[in-house]
Amino acid sequence: MKTLSVSHLLGIKNLKLEDLHLIFETATHFKEVINRPIKKVPSLRDITIANLFFENSTRTKLSFELAEKRLSADVINFSSAQSSINKGETLVDTVNNILAMKVDIVVMRHPNSGAAHYISKHVKSCIINAGDGTHEHPSQALLDTFSLQEKFGNLTGRRIAIVGDILHSRVALSNIYALKMLGAEVRLCAPKSLLPKHIESMGVSVSTDLMEVLNWCDAVNMLRVQNERMELSYFPNTREYSQNFGLTGERLSQLRKKIVVLHPGPINRGVEITSEVADSEQAIILDQVENGVAVRMAIIYLLASKLNIPLK
Ligand code: CP
């Protein structure tokens, strides 16, 4: 059986191209499973998974939980708001106490960049990063690139634009790693204040001209402005941001071809994308969400197969 080159999923940076192909191949199989009348397989019947969310989430949390249940794992959920974190317990103590209840895999979202790497070094468990601060969101990039491959066949030479708050975006960083690994060309578009310095050294091009970027690309991934991570003002106001960087039906209608529109969610309708575009045929936003379950089933299944527990 083919296996992943890693024992944790901490970021796309740590993966090899063969890992991406294996995850996509396995996700394709699981996508067929979750579209059957009986959407479940017994594979992880003897595995227990803890979902630890120290930061808000809708899609990622529910998608991981559903993926785990579709694989027949036992699942426990932890949310920091109602936990003893508020009484001063450390992250390592919290995770070790949960692991003492015989948990095999930890899925963790945390507001601090590097939290998943840190915990993987300090506890004995398989760790899956469900988003750490402004660092990486590997399962999101895997479902985004899986969805793009479904549309285009393969991504070699495809032109993919990422527009919006690149500076604060773990989705952007993980997507850049994944898209480059799969052979795509990547162009970033944002106000200069929301572009990290020296980002071109990752092998991407940069523009502040949205129409130029939209005319260049085959697909555009629209990012949310992450006000919760901003301590400063990065642009004058939301109206001006939308005028310069918002994706509207009018802008799409001026292009020479039909491009594919992605958004990782949550959407700020009327800010980075209008409802007309988000709900249009060109948008594959809900396909991304559907694929998220299959891709997360693949990630969990492949990592679980590296544990010393026989799968069913
Ligand atoms: N895309 C994403 O991470 O969404 P949530 O914050 O709702 O999990």
PDB file of C-alpha atoms and ligand atoms in Angstrom:
ATOM      1  CA  MET A   1       0.000   0.000   0.000  1.00  0.00           C
ATOM      2  CA  LYS A   2       1.253   3.528  -0.847  1.00  0.00           C
ATOM      3  CA  THR A   3       1.768   5.770   2.198  1.00  0.00           C
ATOM      4  CA  LEU A   4       2.368   9.453   2.915  1.00  0.00           C
ATOM      5  CA  SER A   5       5.928  10.686   3.472  1.00  0.00           C
ATOM      6  CA  VAL A   6       4.791  12.373   6.729  1.00  0.00           C
ATOM      7  CA  SER A   7       3.246  11.185  10.024  1.00  0.00           C
ATOM      8  CA  HIS A   8       1.493  14.509  10.740  1.00  0.00           C
ATOM      9  CA  LEU A   9      -0.182  17.036   8.426  1.00  0.00           C
ATOM     10  CA  LEU A  10       1.379  20.290   9.600  1.00  0.00           C
ATOM     11  CA  GLY A  11       1.597  22.175   6.314  1.00  0.00           C
ATOM     12  CA  ILE A  12       1.858  21.723   2.548  1.00  0.00           C
ATOM     13  CA  LYS A  13       5.494  22.819   2.751  1.00  0.00           C
ATOM     14  CA  ASN A  14       6.383  19.482   4.391  1.00  0.00           C
ATOM     15  CA  LEU A  15       4.681  17.382   1.675  1.00  0.00           C
ATOM     16  CA  LYS A  16       6.002  15.908  -1.561  1.00  0.00           C
ATOM     17  CA  LEU A  17       4.212  15.892  -4.940  1.00  0.00           C
ATOM     18  CA  GLU A  18       3.585  12.132  -4.519  1.00  0.00           C
ATOM     19  CA  ASP A  19       1.755  12.884  -1.248  1.00  0.00           C
ATOM     20  CA  LEU A  20      -0.594  15.276  -3.048  1.00  0.00           C
ATOM     21  CA  HIS A  21      -1.279  12.705  -5.775  1.00  0.00           C
ATOM     22  CA  LEU A  22      -1.956  10.008  -3.160  1.00  0.00           C
ATOM     23  CA  ILE A  23      -4.318  12.270  -1.184  1.00  0.00           C
ATOM     24  CA  PHE A  24      -6.206  13.202  -4.388  1.00  0.00           C
ATOM     25  CA  GLU A  25      -6.435   9.556  -5.525  1.00  0.00           C
ATOM     26  CA  THR A  26      -7.790   8.520  -2.102  1.00  0.00           C
ATOM     27  CA  ALA A  27     -10.166  11.523  -1.981  1.00  0.00           C
ATOM     28  CA  THR A  28     -11.592  10.575  -5.388  1.00  0.00           C
ATOM     29  CA  HIS A  29     -12.462   7.158  -3.943  1.00  0.00           C
ATOM     30  CA  PHE A  30     -14.031   8.700  -0.820  1.00  0.00           C
ATOM     31  CA  LYS A  31     -15.999  11.214  -2.880  1.00  0.00           C
ATOM     32  CA  GLU A  32     -17.667   8.260  -4.581  1.00  0.00           C
ATOM     33  CA  VAL A  33     -18.360   6.755  -1.111  1.00  0.00           C
ATOM     34  CA  ILE A  34     -20.025   9.884   0.282  1.00  0.00           C
ATOM     35  CA  ASN A  35     -22.308  10.086  -2.735  1.00  0.00           C
ATOM     36  CA  ARG A  36     -23.654   6.548  -2.134  1.00  0.00           C
ATOM     37  CA  PRO A  37     -26.971   6.027  -0.280  1.00  0.00           C
ATOM     38  CA  ILE A  38     -24.883   4.553   2.593  1.00  0.00           C
ATOM     39  CA  LYS A  39     -22.164   7.189   2.985  1.00  0.00           C
ATOM     40  CA  LYS A  40     -20.028   5.356   5.524  1.00  0.00           C
ATOM     41  CA  VAL A  41     -17.116   2.896   5.614  1.00  0.00           C
ATOM     42  CA  PRO A  42     -15.893   0.984   8.709  1.00  0.00           C
ATOM     43  CA  SER A  43     -12.169   1.750   8.122  1.00  0.00           C
ATOM     44  CA  LEU A  44     -11.481   3.717  11.349  1.00  0.00           C
ATOM     45  CA  ARG A  45     -13.738   1.777  13.720  1.00  0.00           C
ATOM     46  CA  ASP A  46     -10.932   1.359  16.298  1.00  0.00           C
ATOM     47  CA  ILE A  47      -9.580   4.946  16.037  1.00  0.00           C
ATOM     48  CA  THR A  48     -10.478   7.889  18.285  1.00  0.00           C
ATOM     49  CA  ILE A  49     -10.036  11.451  17.023  1.00  0.00           C
ATOM     50  CA  ALA A  50     -10.153  14.706  19.009  1.00  0.00           C
ATOM     51  CA  ASN A  51     -11.033  17.957  17.222  1.00  0.00           C
ATOM     52  CA  LEU A  52      -9.460  20.795  19.199  1.00  0.00           C
ATOM     53  CA  PHE A  53     -10.633  24.214  18.059  1.00  0.00           C
ATOM     54  CA  PHE A  54      -9.025  27.171  19.817  1.00  0.00           C
ATOM     55  CA  GLU A  55     -10.431  29.551  17.175  1.00  0.00           C
ATOM     56  CA  ASN A  56     -13.825  29.912  15.475  1.00  0.00           C
ATOM     57  CA  SER A  57     -14.672  27.668  12.559  1.00  0.00           C
ATOM     58  CA  THR A  58     -17.735  26.482  10.677  1.00  0.00           C
ATOM     59  CA  ARG A  59     -16.551  24.650   7.555  1.00  0.00           C
ATOM     60  CA  THR A  60     -13.295  23.100   8.747  1.00  0.00           C
ATOM     61  CA  LYS A  61     -14.671  21.880  12.083  1.00  0.00           C
ATOM     62  CA  LEU A  62     -17.836  20.326  10.653  1.00  0.00           C
ATOM     63  CA  SER A  63     -16.013  18.961   7.617  1.00  0.00           C
ATOM     64  CA  PHE A  64     -13.382  17.190   9.746  1.00  0.00           C
ATOM     65  CA  GLU A  65     -16.055  15.855  12.103  1.00  0.00           C
ATOM     66  CA  LEU A  66     -18.157  14.541   9.236  1.00  0.00           C
ATOM     67  CA  ALA A  67     -15.086  13.025   7.534  1.00  0.00           C
ATOM     68  CA  GLU A  68     -14.207  11.210  10.777  1.00  0.00           C
ATOM     69  CA  LYS A  69     -17.769   9.926  11.226  1.00  0.00           C
ATOM     70  CA  ARG A  70     -17.975   8.782   7.589  1.00  0.00           C
ATOM     71  CA  LEU A  71     -14.843   6.708   8.346  1.00  0.00           C
ATOM     72  CA  SER A  72     -16.537   5.309  11.523  1.00  0.00           C
ATOM     73  CA  ALA A  73     -14.005   6.842  13.948  1.00  0.00           C
ATOM     74  CA  ASP A  74     -15.004   7.755  17.504  1.00  0.00           C
ATOM     75  CA  VAL A  75     -14.984  11.563  17.736  1.00  0.00           C
ATOM     76  CA  ILE A  76     -14.668  14.039  20.602  1.00  0.00           C
ATOM     77  CA  ASN A  77     -14.887  17.802  20.159  1.00  0.00           C
ATOM     78  CA  PHE A  78     -13.192  20.495  22.202  1.00  0.00           C
ATOM     79  CA  SER A  79     -13.829  24.193  21.946  1.00  0.00           C
ATOM     80  CA  SER A  80     -11.531  26.541  23.885  1.00  0.00           C
ATOM     81  CA  ALA A  81     -14.370  28.900  24.872  1.00  0.00           C
ATOM     82  CA  GLN A  82     -15.870  26.371  27.313  1.00  0.00           C
ATOM     83  CA  SER A  83     -12.563  24.796  28.412  1.00  0.00           C
ATOM     84  CA  SER A  84     -10.070  24.949  31.286  1.00  0.00           C
ATOM     85  CA  ILE A  85      -7.720  26.971  29.030  1.00  0.00           C
ATOM     86  CA  ASN A  86      -9.519  29.912  30.647  1.00  0.00           C
ATOM     87  CA  LYS A  87      -8.248  28.695  34.060  1.00  0.00           C
ATOM     88  CA  GLY A  88      -4.610  28.911  32.946  1.00  0.00           C
ATOM     89  CA  GLU A  89      -3.926  25.402  31.607  1.00  0.00           C
ATOM     90  CA  THR A  90      -1.135  25.241  29.003  1.00  0.00           C
ATOM     91  CA  LEU A  91      -1.676  23.961  25.460  1.00  0.00           C
ATOM     92  CA  VAL A  92       0.616  20.962  26.031  1.00  0.00           C
ATOM     93  CA  ASP A  93      -1.188  20.026  29.291  1.00  0.00           C
ATOM     94  CA  THR A  94      -4.574  20.334  27.602  1.00  0.00           C
ATOM     95  CA  VAL A  95      -3.540  18.101  24.698  1.00  0.00           C
ATOM     96  CA  ASN A  96      -1.785  15.553  26.946  1.00  0.00           C
ATOM     97  CA  ASN A  97      -4.870  15.279  29.158  1.00  0.00           C
ATOM     98  CA  ILE A  98      -7.019  14.628  26.092  1.00  0.00           C
ATOM     99  CA  LEU A  99      -4.508  12.057  24.821  1.00  0.00           C
ATOM    100  CA  ALA A 100      -4.603  10.283  28.221  1.00  0.00           C
ATOM    101  CA  MET A 101      -8.212   9.410  27.328  1.00  0.00           C
ATOM    102  CA  LYS A 102      -6.706   7.180  24.571  1.00  0.00           C
ATOM    103  CA  VAL A 103      -7.073   9.502  21.611  1.00  0.00           C
ATOM    104  CA  ASP A 104      -5.127   8.483  18.468  1.00  0.00           C
ATOM    105  CA  ILE A 105      -5.303  11.583  16.232  1.00  0.00           C
ATOM    106  CA  VAL A 106      -5.596  15.288  17.077  1.00  0.00           C
ATOM    107  CA  VAL A 107      -7.062  17.818  14.625  1.00  0.00           C
ATOM    108  CA  MET A 108      -6.186  21.294  15.857  1.00  0.00           C
ATOM    109  CA  ARG A 109      -7.004  24.859  14.870  1.00  0.00           C
ATOM    110  CA  HIS A 110      -5.146  27.542  16.800  1.00  0.00           C
ATOM    111  CA  PRO A 111      -4.804  31.352  16.445  1.00  0.00           C
ATOM    112  CA  ASN A 112      -1.010  31.188  16.893  1.00  0.00           C
ATOM    113  CA  SER A 113       1.214  30.486  13.879  1.00  0.00           C
ATOM    114  CA  GLY A 114       3.386  27.442  14.560  1.00  0.00           C
ATOM    115  CA  ALA A 115       1.041  25.941  17.188  1.00  0.00           C
ATOM    116  CA  ALA A 116       0.603  22.678  15.252  1.00  0.00           C
ATOM    117  CA  HIS A 117       4.371  22.256  14.763  1.00  0.00           C
ATOM    118  CA  TYR A 118       4.944  23.031  18.447  1.00  0.00           C
ATOM    119  CA  ILE A 119       2.404  20.527  19.697  1.00  0.00           C
ATOM    120  CA  SER A 120       3.695  17.807  17.325  1.00  0.00           C
ATOM    121  CA  LYS A 121       7.119  18.130  19.005  1.00  0.00           C
ATOM    122  CA  HIS A 122       5.728  18.003  22.570  1.00  0.00           C
ATOM    123  CA  VAL A 123       3.060  15.292  22.542  1.00  0.00           C
ATOM    124  CA  LYS A 124       2.925  11.691  21.292  1.00  0.00           C
ATOM    125  CA  SER A 125       0.101  11.756  18.765  1.00  0.00           C
ATOM    126  CA  CYS A 126      -0.609  12.264  15.087  1.00  0.00           C
ATOM    127  CA  ILE A 127      -1.394  15.985  14.580  1.00  0.00           C
ATOM    128  CA  ILE A 128      -3.457  17.466  11.750  1.00  0.00           C
ATOM    129  CA  ASN A 129      -3.214  21.240  11.384  1.00  0.00           C
ATOM    130  CA  ALA A 130      -6.691  22.695  10.772  1.00  0.00           C
ATOM    131  CA  GLY A 131      -5.251  26.229  10.446  1.00  0.00           C
ATOM    132  CA  ASP A 132      -2.597  27.931  12.587  1.00  0.00           C
ATOM    133  CA  GLY A 133      -2.687  31.730  12.751  1.00  0.00           C
ATOM    134  CA  THR A 134      -1.424  33.339   9.559  1.00  0.00           C
ATOM    135  CA  HIS A 135       0.793  30.331   8.768  1.00  0.00           C
ATOM    136  CA  GLU A 136      -0.799  27.312   6.998  1.00  0.00           C
ATOM    137  CA  HIS A 137      -4.202  25.741   6.359  1.00  0.00           C
ATOM    138  CA  PRO A 138      -3.146  22.578   4.538  1.00  0.00           C
ATOM    139  CA  SER A 139      -6.500  20.778   4.291  1.00  0.00           C
ATOM    140  CA  GLN A 140      -8.017  23.929   2.716  1.00  0.00           C
ATOM    141  CA  ALA A 141      -5.284  24.104   0.064  1.00  0.00           C
ATOM    142  CA  LEU A 142      -5.688  20.385  -0.657  1.00  0.00           C
ATOM    143  CA  LEU A 143      -9.439  20.746  -1.170  1.00  0.00           C
ATOM    144  CA  ASP A 144      -8.934  23.899  -3.274  1.00  0.00           C
ATOM    145  CA  THR A 145      -6.387  22.228  -5.559  1.00  0.00           C
ATOM    146  CA  PHE A 146      -8.450  19.003  -5.691  1.00  0.00           C
ATOM    147  CA  SER A 147     -11.452  21.102  -6.818  1.00  0.00           C
ATOM    148  CA  LEU A 148      -9.333  22.880  -9.441  1.00  0.00           C
ATOM    149  CA  GLN A 149      -8.023  19.531 -10.739  1.00  0.00           C
ATOM    150  CA  GLU A 150     -11.607  18.318 -11.085  1.00  0.00           C
ATOM    151  CA  LYS A 151     -12.294  21.364 -13.288  1.00  0.00           C
ATOM    152  CA  PHE A 152      -9.089  21.410 -15.338  1.00  0.00           C
ATOM    153  CA  GLY A 153      -7.826  17.805 -15.375  1.00  0.00           C
ATOM    154  CA  ASN A 154      -4.380  18.784 -14.200  1.00  0.00           C
ATOM    155  CA  LEU A 155      -2.833  22.054 -13.120  1.00  0.00           C
ATOM    156  CA  THR A 156       0.411  22.048 -15.108  1.00  0.00           C
ATOM    157  CA  GLY A 157       0.712  25.473 -16.720  1.00  0.00           C
ATOM    158  CA  ARG A 158      -2.692  26.607 -15.433  1.00  0.00           C
ATOM    159  CA  ARG A 159      -2.809  30.219 -14.295  1.00  0.00           C
ATOM    160  CA  ILE A 160      -4.289  30.632 -10.831  1.00  0.00           C
ATOM    161  CA  ALA A 161      -4.775  34.022  -9.172  1.00  0.00           C
ATOM    162  CA  ILE A 162      -5.165  34.596  -5.444  1.00  0.00           C
ATOM    163  CA  VAL A 163      -6.777  37.941  -4.637  1.00  0.00           C
ATOM    164  CA  GLY A 164      -7.198  39.707  -1.312  1.00  0.00           C
ATOM    165  CA  ASP A 165      -5.647  39.702   2.120  1.00  0.00           C
ATOM    166  CA  ILE A 166      -2.506  37.698   1.299  1.00  0.00           C
ATOM    167  CA  LEU A 167      -0.602  39.127   4.277  1.00  0.00           C
ATOM    168  CA  HIS A 168      -2.827  37.516   6.920  1.00  0.00           C
ATOM    169  CA  SER A 169      -3.864  34.444   4.937  1.00  0.00           C
ATOM    170  CA  ARG A 170      -2.849  30.884   5.841  1.00  0.00           C
ATOM    171  CA  VAL A 171      -5.030  29.798   2.894  1.00  0.00           C
ATOM    172  CA  ALA A 172      -2.850  31.828   0.497  1.00  0.00           C
ATOM    173  CA  LEU A 173       0.433  30.395   1.791  1.00  0.00           C
ATOM    174  CA  SER A 174      -0.752  26.773   1.697  1.00  0.00           C
ATOM    175  CA  ASN A 175      -2.291  27.314  -1.749  1.00  0.00           C
ATOM    176  CA  ILE A 176       0.930  28.800  -3.106  1.00  0.00           C
ATOM    177  CA  TYR A 177       2.907  25.738  -1.950  1.00  0.00           C
ATOM    178  CA  ALA A 178       0.328  23.297  -3.347  1.00  0.00           C
ATOM    179  CA  LEU A 179      -0.237  25.091  -6.666  1.00  0.00           C
ATOM    180  CA  LYS A 180       3.500  25.487  -7.345  1.00  0.00           C
ATOM    181  CA  MET A 181       4.088  21.807  -6.505  1.00  0.00           C
ATOM    182  CA  LEU A 182       1.361  20.838  -9.005  1.00  0.00           C
ATOM    183  CA  GLY A 183       2.937  22.952 -11.754  1.00  0.00           C
ATOM    184  CA  ALA A 184       0.521  25.906 -11.812  1.00  0.00           C
ATOM    185  CA  GLU A 185       1.530  29.535 -12.364  1.00  0.00           C
ATOM    186  CA  VAL A 186       0.431  31.725  -9.462  1.00  0.00           C
ATOM    187  CA  ARG A 187      -0.249  35.474  -9.437  1.00  0.00           C
ATOM    188  CA  LEU A 188      -1.188  37.366  -6.273  1.00  0.00           C
ATOM    189  CA  CYS A 189      -3.294  40.518  -6.291  1.00  0.00           C
ATOM    190  CA  ALA A 190      -3.863  42.862  -3.330  1.00  0.00           C
ATOM    191  CA  PRO A 191      -3.218  46.396  -2.142  1.00  0.00           C
ATOM    192  CA  LYS A 192       0.537  46.752  -1.541  1.00  0.00           C
ATOM    193  CA  SER A 193      -0.138  46.931   2.213  1.00  0.00           C
ATOM    194  CA  LEU A 194      -1.631  43.413   2.152  1.00  0.00           C
ATOM    195  CA  LEU A 195       1.221  41.780   0.201  1.00  0.00           C
ATOM    196  CA  PRO A 196       4.060  40.284   2.288  1.00  0.00           C
ATOM    197  CA  LYS A 197       7.523  41.704   1.477  1.00  0.00           C
ATOM    198  CA  HIS A 198       9.632  39.473  -0.845  1.00  0.00           C
ATOM    199  CA  ILE A 199       6.674  37.152  -1.592  1.00  0.00           C
ATOM    200  CA  GLU A 200       7.988  36.867  -5.195  1.00  0.00           C
ATOM    201  CA  SER A 201      10.805  34.690  -3.810  1.00  0.00           C
ATOM    202  CA  MET A 202       8.172  31.911  -3.585  1.00  0.00           C
ATOM    203  CA  GLY A 203       8.055  31.841  -7.388  1.00  0.00           C
ATOM    204  CA  VAL A 204       4.831  33.826  -7.743  1.00  0.00           C
ATOM    205  CA  SER A 205       4.124  37.082  -9.573  1.00  0.00           C
ATOM    206  CA  VAL A 206       2.405  40.052  -7.980  1.00  0.00           C
ATOM    207  CA  SER A 207       0.023  42.744  -9.216  1.00  0.00           C
ATOM    208  CA  THR A 208      -2.167  45.458  -7.766  1.00  0.00           C
ATOM    209  CA  ASP A 209      -4.334  45.611 -10.922  1.00  0.00           C
ATOM    210  CA  LEU A 210      -7.353  43.307 -10.514  1.00  0.00           C
ATOM    211  CA  MET A 211      -8.546  43.503 -14.150  1.00  0.00           C
ATOM    212  CA  GLU A 212      -5.053  42.642 -15.436  1.00  0.00           C
ATOM    213  CA  VAL A 213      -4.970  39.606 -13.117  1.00  0.00           C
ATOM    214  CA  LEU A 214      -8.491  38.466 -14.026  1.00  0.00           C
ATOM    215  CA  ASN A 215      -7.630  38.669 -17.748  1.00  0.00           C
ATOM    216  CA  TRP A 216      -4.469  36.606 -17.097  1.00  0.00           C
ATOM    217  CA  CYS A 217      -5.897  33.762 -15.009  1.00  0.00           C
ATOM    218  CA  ASP A 218      -7.907  30.562 -15.592  1.00  0.00           C
ATOM    219  CA  ALA A 219      -9.209  30.605 -12.005  1.00  0.00           C
ATOM    220  CA  VAL A 220      -9.287  33.097  -9.166  1.00  0.00           C
ATOM    221  CA  ASN A 221      -9.357  32.327  -5.448  1.00  0.00           C
ATOM    222  CA  MET A 222     -10.954  35.305  -3.649  1.00  0.00           C
ATOM    223  CA  LEU A 223      -9.831  35.763  -0.042  1.00  0.00           C
ATOM    224  CA  ARG A 224     -11.647  37.431   2.812  1.00  0.00           C
ATOM    225  CA  VAL A 225     -10.203  40.518   4.477  1.00  0.00           C
ATOM    226  CA  GLN A 226      -9.251  39.146   7.906  1.00  0.00           C
ATOM    227  CA  ASN A 227     -10.175  42.054  10.145  1.00  0.00           C
ATOM    228  CA  GLU A 228      -9.726  39.869  13.240  1.00  0.00           C
ATOM    229  CA  ARG A 229      -5.966  39.579  12.528  1.00  0.00           C
ATOM    230  CA  MET A 230      -5.406  43.277  11.780  1.00  0.00           C
ATOM    231  CA  GLU A 231      -4.019  45.570  14.439  1.00  0.00           C
ATOM    232  CA  LEU A 232      -3.650  48.440  11.940  1.00  0.00           C
ATOM    233  CA  SER A 233      -5.646  49.865   9.044  1.00  0.00           C
ATOM    234  CA  TYR A 234      -4.333  48.379   5.812  1.00  0.00           C
ATOM    235  CA  PHE A 235      -6.618  50.308   3.427  1.00  0.00           C
ATOM    236  CA  PRO A 236      -8.716  53.467   3.763  1.00  0.00           C
ATOM    237  CA  ASN A 237     -12.152  51.816   4.010  1.00  0.00           C
ATOM    238  CA  THR A 238     -14.157  48.772   2.942  1.00  0.00           C
ATOM    239  CA  ARG A 239     -15.911  50.658   0.121  1.00  0.00           C
ATOM    240  CA  GLU A 240     -12.612  51.631  -1.486  1.00  0.00           C
ATOM    241  CA  TYR A 241     -11.286  48.063  -1.045  1.00  0.00           C
ATOM    242  CA  SER A 242     -14.358  46.638  -2.811  1.00  0.00           C
ATOM    243  CA  GLN A 243     -14.090  49.177  -5.623  1.00  0.00           C
ATOM    244  CA  ASN A 244     -10.492  48.180  -6.337  1.00  0.00           C
ATOM    245  CA  PHE A 245     -10.334  44.496  -5.348  1.00  0.00           C
ATOM    246  CA  GLY A 246     -13.925  43.220  -5.187  1.00  0.00           C
ATOM    247  CA  LEU A 247     -15.043  40.618  -7.737  1.00  0.00           C
ATOM    248  CA  THR A 248     -18.274  41.760  -9.408  1.00  0.00           C
ATOM    249  CA  GLY A 249     -20.438  40.423 -12.231  1.00  0.00           C
ATOM    250  CA  GLU A 250     -19.539  43.507 -14.260  1.00  0.00           C
ATOM    251  CA  ARG A 251     -15.817  42.756 -13.987  1.00  0.00           C
ATOM    252  CA  LEU A 252     -16.327  39.103 -14.981  1.00  0.00           C
ATOM    253  CA  SER A 253     -18.449  40.131 -17.993  1.00  0.00           C
ATOM    254  CA  GLN A 254     -15.587  42.319 -19.316  1.00  0.00           C
ATOM    255  CA  LEU A 255     -13.155  39.358 -19.522  1.00  0.00           C
ATOM    256  CA  ARG A 256     -12.189  37.564 -22.732  1.00  0.00           C
ATOM    257  CA  LYS A 257     -13.043  34.126 -21.227  1.00  0.00           C
ATOM    258  CA  LYS A 258     -14.997  32.506 -18.396  1.00  0.00           C
ATOM    259  CA  ILE A 259     -12.840  31.961 -15.377  1.00  0.00           C
ATOM    260  CA  VAL A 260     -13.481  29.677 -12.399  1.00  0.00           C
ATOM    261  CA  VAL A 261     -14.127  31.426  -9.065  1.00  0.00           C
ATOM    262  CA  LEU A 262     -13.149  29.930  -5.699  1.00  0.00           C
ATOM    263  CA  HIS A 263     -13.587  31.213  -2.165  1.00  0.00           C
ATOM    264  CA  PRO A 264     -12.490  29.346   0.986  1.00  0.00           C
ATOM    265  CA  GLY A 265     -15.261  30.933   3.099  1.00  0.00           C
ATOM    266  CA  PRO A 266     -16.497  32.546   5.162  1.00  0.00           C
ATOM    267  CA  ILE A 267     -17.624  35.044   2.501  1.00  0.00           C
ATOM    268  CA  ASN A 268     -18.090  38.732   3.163  1.00  0.00           C
ATOM    269  CA  ARG A 269     -20.735  39.322   0.514  1.00  0.00           C
ATOM    270  CA  GLY A 270     -20.371  42.727  -1.079  1.00  0.00           C
ATOM    271  CA  VAL A 271     -16.777  43.166   0.124  1.00  0.00           C
ATOM    272  CA  GLU A 272     -14.375  40.793  -1.709  1.00  0.00           C
ATOM    273  CA  ILE A 273     -17.127  39.195  -3.830  1.00  0.00           C
ATOM    274  CA  THR A 274     -20.692  40.158  -4.754  1.00  0.00           C
ATOM    275  CA  SER A 275     -23.631  37.797  -4.240  1.00  0.00           C
ATOM    276  CA  GLU A 276     -24.127  37.768  -8.024  1.00  0.00           C
ATOM    277  CA  VAL A 277     -20.663  36.194  -8.468  1.00  0.00           C
ATOM    278  CA  ALA A 278     -20.691  33.977  -5.361  1.00  0.00           C
ATOM    279  CA  ASP A 279     -23.979  32.399  -6.470  1.00  0.00           C
ATOM    280  CA  SER A 280     -23.086  32.215 -10.184  1.00  0.00           C
ATOM    281  CA  GLU A 281     -22.285  29.122 -12.285  1.00  0.00           C
ATOM    282  CA  GLN A 282     -18.645  30.197 -12.442  1.00  0.00           C
ATOM    283  CA  ALA A 283     -18.257  29.870  -8.662  1.00  0.00           C
ATOM    284  CA  ILE A 284     -17.324  26.424  -7.316  1.00  0.00           C
ATOM    285  CA  ILE A 285     -17.565  27.462  -3.661  1.00  0.00           C
ATOM    286  CA  LEU A 286     -19.998  24.724  -2.620  1.00  0.00           C
ATOM    287  CA  ASP A 287     -18.075  22.118  -4.665  1.00  0.00           C
ATOM    288  CA  GLN A 288     -15.063  23.091  -2.543  1.00  0.00           C
ATOM    289  CA  VAL A 289     -17.104  22.408   0.602  1.00  0.00           C
ATOM    290  CA  GLU A 290     -18.309  19.021  -0.718  1.00  0.00           C
ATOM    291  CA  ASN A 291     -14.766  18.065  -1.738  1.00  0.00           C
ATOM    292  CA  GLY A 292     -13.521  19.154   1.696  1.00  0.00           C
ATOM    293  CA  VAL A 293     -15.170  16.135   3.324  1.00  0.00           C
ATOM    294  CA  ALA A 294     -13.660  13.678   0.821  1.00  0.00           C
ATOM    295  CA  VAL A 295     -10.207  15.280   1.004  1.00  0.00           C
ATOM    296  CA  ARG A 296     -10.260  15.262   4.834  1.00  0.00           C
ATOM    297  CA  MET A 297     -11.377  11.610   4.809  1.00  0.00           C
ATOM    298  CA  ALA A 298      -8.326  10.895   2.634  1.00  0.00           C
ATOM    299  CA  ILE A 299      -5.955  12.834   4.923  1.00  0.00           C
ATOM    300  CA  ILE A 300      -7.262  11.088   8.071  1.00  0.00           C
ATOM    301  CA  TYR A 301      -7.343   7.622   6.474  1.00  0.00           C
ATOM    302  CA  LEU A 302      -3.795   7.897   5.111  1.00  0.00           C
ATOM    303  CA  LEU A 303      -2.378   9.206   8.411  1.00  0.00           C
ATOM    304  CA  ALA A 304      -4.323   6.589  10.417  1.00  0.00           C
ATOM    305  CA  SER A 305      -2.843   3.864   8.232  1.00  0.00           C
ATOM    306  CA  LYS A 306       0.594   4.882   9.586  1.00  0.00           C
ATOM    307  CA  LEU A 307      -0.475   4.173  13.187  1.00  0.00           C
ATOM    308  CA  ASN A 308       0.070   0.703  14.617  1.00  0.00           C
ATOM    309  CA  ILE A 309      -3.682   0.043  14.608  1.00  0.00           C
ATOM    310  CA  PRO A 310      -5.099  -2.248  11.918  1.00  0.00           C
ATOM    311  CA  LEU A 311      -7.747  -0.506   9.800  1.00  0.00           C
ATOM    312  CA  LYS A 312     -10.965  -2.332   8.888  1.00  0.00           C
TER     313      LYS A 312
HETATM  314  N1   CP B   1     -12.332  27.944   5.139  1.00  0.00           N
HETATM  315  C1   CP B   1     -12.322  27.915   6.502  1.00  0.00           C
HETATM  316  O1   CP B   1     -11.294  27.639   7.149  1.00  0.00           O
HETATM  317  O2   CP B   1     -13.523  28.206   7.064  1.00  0.00           O
HETATM  318  P1   CP B   1     -13.852  28.139   8.629  1.00  0.00           P
HETATM  319  O3   CP B   1     -13.068  29.235   9.293  1.00  0.00           O
HETATM  320  O4   CP B   1     -15.342  28.296   8.739  1.00  0.00           O
HETATM  321  O5   CP B   1     -13.383  26.785   9.125  1.00  0.00           O
END
